[in-house]
Amino acid sequence: MTRFELLVLGFPRSAGKSYALSLWIVLQCVKKPGLRGIIVAQSYRALTLVLIREIKNRAAEFRIAVKHNKASNEIEFGNGSILFAFSAESPDAVLGLTEIDMLCIDEAAYCNEEIYNNARDRMRGSRYKPMVRLISSPNSTERIQNWFSTLCKKYPESIVHATALDNPFTSDEFKAELKERYGEGTNLYRQQVLGEIIDSDVASQIIFRNQFPDKKKGKDDTHYFGYDASGLGADTDQFVIIDKFGMSFVDFRQEANTFEKAEIVVSLYDRYKVKYGNVDGTGGYSQGVYDLAVAKGCDLGSVNFAQKAFDSDKYPNARTEMYIEFAKAIKEGFWVDDDVREEMLAQTVFINNRGQQQLVPKEDVKKILGHSPDRCDAVALAVYAMNHKGGQQGMTNRQIEDTVDEYMRYMMQNGSVYGD
């Protein structure tokens, strides 16, 4: 992959990002005759009313003549440079292009990965060194795309961050109004004024990126265990050891048999002198491992994610309680690795018909991540073991029916009837 010269991240509304991007695009087109560029916006409306209009305005300010072909959405400069404009809603529209020198995506965090990949594939054999500019504002109603988060993580040195307070065209009176409106120091202030791209709707997120500790702050001799069992498809068996300060050890297996998995559990219990642990009992995939490990003396519980919570007045099921407690531990300094952090950021809640917070179905989390949050589940199970000994709570038939009904209502409202 061509290295980014610049990746612009976290420009909030009123920060002047559209002005800055359009100015940079026009300057590149003027400085590099014959340049071929792709410009992308989140929607067709945003493309025409914001990005294209801003580019035309910048050109007019510098008295640079451009021709805008509205039928094909192409902007031509007198020196042969040309911009091809597309909406992220039609990712296949860019496939016929070749020899692209420049790619610019507005609100990249909320555009699909397909438009990014398709456009990047057009940048082979370009005349100039390929240039990529991705800019985005926080959005209080939409989740940032995982591919964008991954790029930001991969190229931290290429990120430029700005706030609404940095905009030289914004008056001091308006800046003071922003502080008063959003409440300085609140999540909304961080999102809408400081330009921090929070991973989901502020109201539904159980934890935010800045709440994760950077390192483990200590070690403890008392250890707890979590095991997430692989189901069907590409899932992996995840084995995790924690202490009160965070993760101590992690291992995973694919296609191991029941006896091999049980031996891993027993060996970890022996090595770390595990006080207590939990396995994922959902779906019955871990039953054989659980039985063998318990027979070998492991003090182990089995948690069905749909079972009754310890605090059933507050939480509708064990999975929700487990993850809310996990988020609380992280906020208090519990350290997790990068993989768990990204999987944890995909976990959100909704309000069920009893007025309780309920974790969104796992299938929705898989759609965001592109894989099952197996390691995150394993660590959450270990934290649950640390907080509660005796995970097998059981459910009455009525509680099971209520849980299934609640789940199906949510999935039907969100266009899916699959999940676990």
CSV table of C-alpha atoms in Angstrom, one decimal:
chain,number,residue,atom,x,y,z
A,1,MET,CA,0.0,0.0,0.0
A,2,THR,CA,1.2,3.5,-0.8
A,3,ARG,CA,2.1,5.3,2.4
A,4,PHE,CA,-0.2,8.2,3.3
A,5,GLU,CA,1.3,11.6,3.0
A,6,LEU,CA,-1.4,12.8,5.3
A,7,LEU,CA,-4.4,11.4,7.0
A,8,VAL,CA,-6.7,14.1,8.4
A,9,LEU,CA,-8.8,12.9,11.3
A,10,GLY,CA,-11.2,14.4,13.8
A,11,PHE,CA,-12.2,17.7,12.3
A,12,PRO,CA,-15.4,18.7,14.0
A,13,ARG,CA,-18.2,20.7,12.4
A,14,SER,CA,-17.2,24.4,12.2
A,15,ALA,CA,-13.5,23.5,12.1
A,16,GLY,CA,-13.3,24.5,8.4
A,17,LYS,CA,-12.3,21.0,7.1
A,18,SER,CA,-14.3,21.3,3.9
A,19,TYR,CA,-12.7,24.6,3.1
A,20,ALA,CA,-9.2,23.2,3.9
A,21,LEU,CA,-9.7,20.1,1.8
A,22,SER,CA,-11.2,21.9,-1.2
A,23,LEU,CA,-8.3,24.4,-1.1
A,24,TRP,CA,-5.7,21.6,-1.0
A,25,ILE,CA,-7.4,19.8,-3.9
A,26,VAL,CA,-7.5,22.9,-6.1
A,27,LEU,CA,-3.8,23.6,-5.4
A,28,GLN,CA,-2.8,20.1,-6.3
A,29,CYS,CA,-4.7,20.3,-9.6
A,30,VAL,CA,-3.0,23.6,-10.5
A,31,LYS,CA,0.5,22.5,-9.4
A,32,LYS,CA,0.4,19.2,-11.2
A,33,PRO,CA,-0.8,19.4,-14.8
A,34,GLY,CA,-2.7,16.4,-16.0
A,35,LEU,CA,-3.4,15.1,-12.5
A,36,ARG,CA,-6.3,12.6,-12.2
A,37,GLY,CA,-8.2,12.6,-8.9
A,38,ILE,CA,-11.1,10.8,-7.3
A,39,ILE,CA,-13.2,12.8,-4.8
A,40,VAL,CA,-15.8,11.0,-2.7
A,41,ALA,CA,-18.5,12.1,-0.3
A,42,GLN,CA,-20.7,10.1,2.0
A,43,SER,CA,-23.9,10.8,-0.1
A,44,TYR,CA,-24.8,12.3,-3.5
A,45,ARG,CA,-26.3,15.2,-1.7
A,46,ALA,CA,-23.1,15.9,0.3
A,47,LEU,CA,-21.1,15.5,-2.9
A,48,THR,CA,-22.9,18.1,-4.9
A,49,LEU,CA,-23.9,20.6,-2.1
A,50,VAL,CA,-20.7,20.5,-0.1
A,51,LEU,CA,-17.6,19.0,-1.7
A,52,ILE,CA,-18.1,20.0,-5.4
A,53,ARG,CA,-19.4,23.4,-4.4
A,54,GLU,CA,-16.5,24.1,-2.1
A,55,ILE,CA,-14.0,23.1,-4.9
A,56,LYS,CA,-15.7,25.4,-7.4
A,57,ASN,CA,-15.7,28.2,-4.8
A,58,ARG,CA,-12.0,27.9,-4.1
A,59,ALA,CA,-11.2,27.9,-7.8
A,60,ALA,CA,-13.3,31.0,-8.3
A,61,GLU,CA,-11.5,32.8,-5.4
A,62,PHE,CA,-8.2,32.3,-7.2
A,63,ARG,CA,-9.7,33.1,-10.6
A,64,ILE,CA,-9.0,29.6,-11.9
A,65,ALA,CA,-11.3,28.5,-14.7
A,66,VAL,CA,-12.9,25.1,-14.3
A,67,LYS,CA,-15.6,23.2,-16.2
A,68,HIS,CA,-18.1,21.2,-14.2
A,69,ASN,CA,-19.8,18.5,-16.3
A,70,LYS,CA,-22.9,17.8,-14.2
A,71,ALA,CA,-23.9,14.8,-16.2
A,72,SER,CA,-20.7,12.9,-15.4
A,73,ASN,CA,-19.8,14.9,-12.3
A,74,GLU,CA,-16.3,15.7,-13.6
A,75,ILE,CA,-14.4,18.9,-12.9
A,76,GLU,CA,-11.8,19.9,-15.5
A,77,PHE,CA,-9.0,22.4,-15.2
A,78,GLY,CA,-7.4,24.3,-18.0
A,79,ASN,CA,-4.0,22.4,-17.6
A,80,GLY,CA,-5.6,19.0,-18.1
A,81,SER,CA,-6.1,18.1,-14.5
A,82,ILE,CA,-9.5,16.4,-13.9
A,83,LEU,CA,-11.5,15.3,-10.8
A,84,PHE,CA,-13.9,12.4,-10.9
A,85,ALA,CA,-16.6,12.8,-8.3
A,86,PHE,CA,-18.5,9.9,-6.7
A,87,SER,CA,-20.9,9.1,-3.9
A,88,ALA,CA,-20.0,6.3,-1.4
A,89,GLU,CA,-23.5,5.0,-2.0
A,90,SER,CA,-22.3,3.7,-5.4
A,91,PRO,CA,-18.9,2.1,-4.7
A,92,ASP,CA,-18.7,0.2,-8.1
A,93,ALA,CA,-19.0,3.4,-10.1
A,94,VAL,CA,-15.2,4.0,-9.8
A,95,LEU,CA,-14.2,0.7,-11.4
A,96,GLY,CA,-13.8,1.9,-14.9
A,97,LEU,CA,-11.1,4.5,-14.0
A,98,THR,CA,-7.3,4.0,-14.3
A,99,GLU,CA,-4.1,6.0,-13.5
A,100,ILE,CA,-5.5,7.9,-10.6
A,101,ASP,CA,-3.0,10.2,-8.8
A,102,MET,CA,-5.1,11.5,-5.9
A,103,LEU,CA,-7.9,10.2,-3.7
A,104,CYS,CA,-9.9,12.4,-1.3
A,105,ILE,CA,-12.8,11.2,0.8
A,106,ASP,CA,-15.0,13.6,2.8
A,107,GLU,CA,-16.5,12.1,6.0
A,108,ALA,CA,-14.4,9.0,5.4
A,109,ALA,CA,-15.2,7.5,8.8
A,110,TYR,CA,-18.8,7.0,7.8
A,111,CYS,CA,-18.2,5.8,4.2
A,112,ASN,CA,-18.1,2.1,3.4
A,113,GLU,CA,-14.8,0.2,2.9
A,114,GLU,CA,-15.8,-0.9,-0.6
A,115,ILE,CA,-15.6,2.6,-2.0
A,116,TYR,CA,-12.2,3.1,-0.4
A,117,ASN,CA,-10.8,-0.2,-1.7
A,118,ASN,CA,-12.2,0.3,-5.2
A,119,ALA,CA,-10.7,3.8,-5.4
A,120,ARG,CA,-7.3,2.8,-4.0
A,121,ASP,CA,-7.1,0.1,-6.7
A,122,ARG,CA,-7.4,2.8,-9.4
A,123,MET,CA,-4.1,4.3,-8.2
A,124,ARG,CA,-1.7,2.0,-9.9
A,125,GLY,CA,0.3,3.3,-12.8
A,126,SER,CA,-0.3,6.9,-11.8
A,127,ARG,CA,1.6,9.8,-13.3
A,128,TYR,CA,2.4,11.4,-9.9
A,129,LYS,CA,3.2,9.9,-6.5
A,130,PRO,CA,-0.2,8.8,-5.2
A,131,MET,CA,-1.8,11.0,-2.6
A,132,VAL,CA,-4.6,10.1,-0.2
A,133,ARG,CA,-6.5,12.5,2.0
A,134,LEU,CA,-9.2,11.2,4.4
A,135,ILE,CA,-11.1,13.7,6.5
A,136,SER,CA,-14.0,13.3,8.8
A,137,SER,CA,-16.1,14.9,11.5
A,138,PRO,CA,-17.6,13.3,14.6
A,139,ASN,CA,-21.2,12.1,14.0
A,140,SER,CA,-23.5,11.7,17.0
A,141,THR,CA,-25.7,9.2,15.2
A,142,GLU,CA,-23.4,7.0,13.2
A,143,ARG,CA,-20.7,4.5,14.1
A,144,ILE,CA,-17.3,4.9,12.5
A,145,GLN,CA,-16.3,2.2,10.0
A,146,ASN,CA,-13.9,-0.4,11.2
A,147,TRP,CA,-11.6,0.0,8.2
A,148,PHE,CA,-11.1,3.7,9.1
A,149,SER,CA,-10.3,2.9,12.7
A,150,THR,CA,-7.7,0.3,11.5
A,151,LEU,CA,-6.0,2.8,9.1
A,152,CYS,CA,-5.8,5.4,11.9
A,153,LYS,CA,-4.2,2.8,14.2
A,154,LYS,CA,-1.8,1.7,11.4
A,155,TYR,CA,-0.6,5.2,10.5
A,156,PRO,CA,-0.7,7.2,13.7
A,157,GLU,CA,2.1,9.5,12.4
A,158,SER,CA,-0.1,10.5,9.5
A,159,ILE,CA,-3.0,11.9,11.6
A,160,VAL,CA,-3.7,15.6,11.9
A,161,HIS,CA,-6.3,16.6,14.5
A,162,ALA,CA,-8.2,19.9,14.7
A,163,THR,CA,-10.9,21.3,16.9
A,164,ALA,CA,-13.7,23.8,16.2
A,165,LEU,CA,-11.7,26.2,18.4
A,166,ASP,CA,-8.8,26.2,15.9
A,167,ASN,CA,-10.9,27.6,13.1
A,168,PRO,CA,-9.6,31.1,12.4
A,169,PHE,CA,-12.8,32.1,10.6
A,170,THR,CA,-14.9,31.4,13.8
A,171,SER,CA,-15.6,34.3,16.1
A,172,ASP,CA,-14.8,34.2,19.8
A,173,GLU,CA,-18.5,34.6,20.6
A,174,PHE,CA,-19.4,31.5,18.6
A,175,LYS,CA,-16.6,29.5,20.3
A,176,ALA,CA,-18.0,30.5,23.7
A,177,GLU,CA,-21.4,29.5,22.6
A,178,LEU,CA,-20.1,26.0,21.6
A,179,LYS,CA,-18.6,25.6,25.1
A,180,GLU,CA,-21.9,26.6,26.7
A,181,ARG,CA,-24.1,24.5,24.4
A,182,TYR,CA,-22.3,21.2,24.6
A,183,GLY,CA,-21.0,21.6,28.2
A,184,GLU,CA,-17.2,21.8,28.4
A,185,GLY,CA,-15.7,18.4,29.3
A,186,THR,CA,-18.8,16.3,28.4
A,187,ASN,CA,-18.7,13.5,25.8
A,188,LEU,CA,-20.8,15.7,23.4
A,189,TYR,CA,-18.3,18.5,23.9
A,190,ARG,CA,-15.4,16.1,23.1
A,191,GLN,CA,-17.3,14.9,20.0
A,192,GLN,CA,-18.8,18.1,18.6
A,193,VAL,CA,-16.2,20.7,19.6
A,194,LEU,CA,-12.9,18.9,20.1
A,195,GLY,CA,-13.5,16.6,17.2
A,196,GLU,CA,-12.9,13.3,18.9
A,197,ILE,CA,-14.4,10.5,16.8
A,198,ILE,CA,-16.4,8.6,19.4
A,199,ASP,CA,-17.1,5.1,18.2
A,200,SER,CA,-20.8,5.1,18.4
A,201,ASP,CA,-23.8,7.1,19.5
A,202,VAL,CA,-22.8,8.8,22.7
A,203,ALA,CA,-26.0,7.6,24.4
A,204,SER,CA,-25.5,3.9,23.5
A,205,GLN,CA,-21.7,3.4,24.0
A,206,ILE,CA,-20.6,1.5,27.1
A,207,ILE,CA,-17.0,2.8,26.9
A,208,PHE,CA,-15.0,5.2,24.8
A,209,ARG,CA,-11.5,5.0,23.3
A,210,ASN,CA,-9.9,7.6,25.7
A,211,GLN,CA,-11.1,5.5,28.8
A,212,PHE,CA,-8.7,2.6,28.1
A,213,PRO,CA,-5.5,2.6,30.2
A,214,ASP,CA,-2.3,2.7,28.1
A,215,LYS,CA,-0.5,0.1,30.2
A,216,LYS,CA,-0.9,-2.4,33.0
A,217,LYS,CA,-0.3,-0.7,36.3
A,218,GLY,CA,0.6,-3.7,38.4
A,219,LYS,CA,0.7,-7.4,39.0
A,220,ASP,CA,-1.2,-9.6,41.4
A,221,ASP,CA,-0.8,-13.3,42.3
A,222,THR,CA,-4.5,-14.0,42.3
A,223,HIS,CA,-5.6,-15.0,38.8
A,224,TYR,CA,-8.9,-15.7,37.1
A,225,PHE,CA,-9.7,-17.5,33.9
A,226,GLY,CA,-12.0,-17.0,30.9
A,227,TYR,CA,-12.7,-19.3,28.0
A,228,ASP,CA,-14.7,-18.5,24.9
A,229,ALA,CA,-15.5,-21.7,22.9
A,230,SER,CA,-15.5,-21.7,19.1
A,231,GLY,CA,-18.8,-22.4,17.4
A,232,LEU,CA,-19.3,-22.8,13.7
A,233,GLY,CA,-17.3,-21.0,10.9
A,234,ALA,CA,-14.1,-19.2,11.6
A,235,ASP,CA,-14.4,-18.7,15.4
A,236,THR,CA,-11.4,-19.5,17.6
A,237,ASP,CA,-11.2,-20.9,21.1
A,238,GLN,CA,-9.8,-18.1,23.3
A,239,PHE,CA,-8.2,-18.8,26.7
A,240,VAL,CA,-7.4,-15.8,28.9
A,241,ILE,CA,-5.8,-15.3,32.3
A,242,ILE,CA,-6.3,-12.0,34.2
A,243,ASP,CA,-5.5,-10.5,37.5
A,244,LYS,CA,-7.2,-7.4,39.1
A,245,PHE,CA,-4.9,-5.1,37.0
A,246,GLY,CA,-5.7,-6.5,33.6
A,247,MET,CA,-4.8,-9.3,31.1
A,248,SER,CA,-1.9,-11.5,32.1
A,249,PHE,CA,-1.9,-14.2,29.4
A,250,VAL,CA,-3.9,-15.1,26.2
A,251,ASP,CA,-3.8,-18.1,23.9
A,252,PHE,CA,-6.1,-19.3,21.1
A,253,ARG,CA,-6.7,-22.4,19.1
A,254,GLN,CA,-8.4,-23.4,15.9
A,255,GLU,CA,-9.7,-26.9,15.2
A,256,ALA,CA,-8.4,-28.4,18.5
A,257,ASN,CA,-10.3,-31.3,19.9
A,258,THR,CA,-12.1,-31.4,23.2
A,259,PHE,CA,-9.4,-33.2,25.0
A,260,GLU,CA,-6.7,-30.8,23.8
A,261,LYS,CA,-8.8,-27.8,24.9
A,262,ALA,CA,-9.4,-29.3,28.3
A,263,GLU,CA,-5.7,-29.9,28.7
A,264,ILE,CA,-5.0,-26.2,28.0
A,265,VAL,CA,-7.5,-25.2,30.7
A,266,VAL,CA,-6.0,-27.6,33.2
A,267,SER,CA,-2.4,-26.5,32.5
A,268,LEU,CA,-3.3,-22.8,32.8
A,269,TYR,CA,-5.0,-23.5,36.1
A,270,ASP,CA,-1.9,-25.2,37.3
A,271,ARG,CA,0.5,-22.6,36.0
A,272,TYR,CA,-1.3,-19.5,37.3
A,273,LYS,CA,-2.9,-21.1,40.4
A,274,VAL,CA,-6.3,-19.8,39.1
A,275,LYS,CA,-8.8,-19.0,41.8
A,276,TYR,CA,-11.9,-19.3,39.7
A,277,GLY,CA,-12.9,-19.1,36.0
A,278,ASN,CA,-15.8,-19.1,33.6
A,279,VAL,CA,-16.5,-20.8,30.3
A,280,ASP,CA,-19.0,-19.7,27.7
A,281,GLY,CA,-21.9,-22.1,28.0
A,282,THR,CA,-23.9,-20.6,25.2
A,283,GLY,CA,-24.8,-23.2,22.6
A,284,GLY,CA,-23.2,-26.1,24.4
A,285,TYR,CA,-19.9,-25.8,22.5
A,286,SER,CA,-17.8,-25.8,25.7
A,287,GLN,CA,-19.7,-28.5,27.6
A,288,GLY,CA,-17.2,-31.3,27.0
A,289,VAL,CA,-14.2,-29.1,27.9
A,290,TYR,CA,-16.1,-27.9,31.0
A,291,ASP,CA,-16.8,-31.4,32.2
A,292,LEU,CA,-13.2,-32.6,31.7
A,293,ALA,CA,-11.7,-29.6,33.4
A,294,VAL,CA,-14.0,-29.8,36.4
A,295,ALA,CA,-13.2,-33.5,36.7
A,296,LYS,CA,-9.5,-32.6,36.8
A,297,GLY,CA,-10.2,-30.2,39.8
A,298,CYS,CA,-10.6,-26.8,38.1
A,299,ASP,CA,-13.0,-24.5,40.0
A,300,LEU,CA,-14.9,-23.5,36.9
A,301,GLY,CA,-18.4,-22.0,36.1
A,302,SER,CA,-20.4,-22.1,32.9
A,303,VAL,CA,-22.2,-18.9,31.8
A,304,ASN,CA,-25.0,-19.0,29.3
A,305,PHE,CA,-25.0,-15.4,28.0
A,306,ALA,CA,-28.9,-15.4,28.0
A,307,GLN,CA,-29.2,-16.6,31.6
A,308,LYS,CA,-30.4,-14.6,34.5
A,309,ALA,CA,-28.1,-11.8,35.7
A,310,PHE,CA,-26.9,-11.6,39.3
A,311,ASP,CA,-28.7,-8.2,39.5
A,312,SER,CA,-31.8,-9.1,37.5
A,313,ASP,CA,-33.6,-5.9,38.4
A,314,LYS,CA,-30.9,-3.9,36.6
A,315,TYR,CA,-29.8,-6.2,33.8
A,316,PRO,CA,-32.0,-8.4,31.5
A,317,ASN,CA,-29.3,-11.2,31.1
A,318,ALA,CA,-25.8,-12.2,32.1
A,319,ARG,CA,-24.2,-11.0,28.9
A,320,THR,CA,-25.3,-7.4,29.5
A,321,GLU,CA,-24.3,-7.5,33.2
A,322,MET,CA,-21.0,-9.1,32.3
A,323,TYR,CA,-20.1,-6.4,29.7
A,324,ILE,CA,-21.2,-3.5,31.8
A,325,GLU,CA,-19.1,-4.7,34.6
A,326,PHE,CA,-16.2,-5.2,32.2
A,327,ALA,CA,-16.5,-1.6,31.0
A,328,LYS,CA,-16.5,-0.4,34.5
A,329,ALA,CA,-13.3,-2.3,35.3
A,330,ILE,CA,-11.6,-0.8,32.3
A,331,LYS,CA,-12.6,2.7,33.3
A,332,GLU,CA,-11.1,2.0,36.7
A,333,GLY,CA,-7.7,1.0,35.2
A,334,PHE,CA,-8.1,-2.6,34.0
A,335,TRP,CA,-5.7,-3.1,31.1
A,336,VAL,CA,-6.6,-5.0,27.8
A,337,ASP,CA,-4.7,-5.5,24.6
A,338,ASP,CA,-5.5,-3.8,21.3
A,339,ASP,CA,-7.6,-6.6,20.0
A,340,VAL,CA,-9.9,-6.6,23.0
A,341,ARG,CA,-10.1,-2.8,22.9
A,342,GLU,CA,-11.4,-2.8,19.4
A,343,GLU,CA,-13.9,-5.5,20.1
A,344,MET,CA,-15.0,-3.8,23.2
A,345,LEU,CA,-15.6,-0.5,21.4
A,346,ALA,CA,-18.1,-2.3,19.1
A,347,GLN,CA,-20.4,-3.2,22.1
A,348,THR,CA,-23.4,-0.9,22.6
A,349,VAL,CA,-26.7,-1.0,24.4
A,350,PHE,CA,-30.3,-0.2,23.7
A,351,ILE,CA,-33.2,0.3,26.1
A,352,ASN,CA,-35.5,-2.7,26.2
A,353,ASN,CA,-39.3,-2.7,26.9
A,354,ARG,CA,-38.6,-3.0,30.6
A,355,GLY,CA,-36.6,0.2,30.6
A,356,GLN,CA,-33.3,-1.7,31.1
A,357,GLN,CA,-30.0,-1.3,29.3
A,358,GLN,CA,-29.5,-4.3,27.1
A,359,LEU,CA,-26.4,-5.2,25.1
A,360,VAL,CA,-27.0,-5.3,21.3
A,361,PRO,CA,-27.1,-8.9,19.8
A,362,LYS,CA,-23.8,-10.4,19.1
A,363,GLU,CA,-24.6,-10.6,15.4
A,364,ASP,CA,-24.7,-6.8,15.2
A,365,VAL,CA,-21.2,-6.7,16.8
A,366,LYS,CA,-20.0,-9.2,14.2
A,367,LYS,CA,-21.2,-7.0,11.4
A,368,ILE,CA,-19.2,-4.0,12.7
A,369,LEU,CA,-16.0,-6.0,13.4
A,370,GLY,CA,-16.2,-8.4,10.5
A,371,HIS,CA,-15.6,-11.2,13.0
A,372,SER,CA,-16.8,-12.6,16.3
A,373,PRO,CA,-15.6,-10.8,19.4
A,374,ASP,CA,-14.2,-14.1,20.8
A,375,ARG,CA,-11.2,-12.6,22.8
A,376,CYS,CA,-13.4,-9.9,24.3
A,377,ASP,CA,-15.9,-12.5,25.4
A,378,ALA,CA,-13.2,-14.5,27.0
A,379,VAL,CA,-11.8,-11.5,29.0
A,380,ALA,CA,-15.4,-10.5,30.0
A,381,LEU,CA,-16.0,-14.0,31.3
A,382,ALA,CA,-12.8,-13.8,33.3
A,383,VAL,CA,-13.8,-10.4,34.8
A,384,TYR,CA,-17.2,-11.9,35.6
A,385,ALA,CA,-15.5,-14.8,37.4
A,386,MET,CA,-13.5,-12.2,39.4
A,387,ASN,CA,-16.6,-10.4,40.4
A,388,HIS,CA,-19.0,-13.4,41.0
A,389,LYS,CA,-18.2,-16.9,41.9
A,390,GLY,CA,-20.8,-19.4,40.7
A,391,GLY,CA,-21.8,-18.3,37.1
A,392,GLN,CA,-24.5,-20.9,36.6
A,393,GLN,CA,-27.6,-19.0,37.5
A,394,GLY,CA,-30.2,-20.8,35.4
A,395,MET,CA,-33.4,-19.3,34.0
A,396,THR,CA,-37.0,-20.1,34.4
A,397,ASN,CA,-39.0,-21.0,31.3
A,398,ARG,CA,-40.8,-17.7,31.5
A,399,GLN,CA,-37.4,-15.8,31.7
A,400,ILE,CA,-36.2,-17.7,28.6
A,401,GLU,CA,-39.3,-16.8,26.7
A,402,ASP,CA,-39.0,-13.1,27.7
A,403,THR,CA,-35.4,-13.0,26.6
A,404,VAL,CA,-36.1,-14.6,23.2
A,405,ASP,CA,-39.1,-12.3,22.6
A,406,GLU,CA,-37.0,-9.3,23.4
A,407,TYR,CA,-34.2,-10.4,21.2
A,408,MET,CA,-36.5,-11.2,18.2
A,409,ARG,CA,-38.2,-7.8,18.5
A,410,TYR,CA,-34.9,-6.0,18.4
A,411,MET,CA,-33.6,-8.1,15.4
A,412,MET,CA,-36.8,-7.6,13.4
A,413,GLN,CA,-36.6,-3.9,13.9
A,414,ASN,CA,-33.0,-3.9,12.7
A,415,GLY,CA,-33.5,-6.0,9.6
A,416,SER,CA,-32.1,-9.3,10.8
A,417,VAL,CA,-33.4,-12.4,12.5
A,418,TYR,CA,-30.1,-14.1,13.0
A,419,GLY,CA,-27.7,-14.0,16.0
A,420,ASP,CA,-26.7,-15.7,19.2
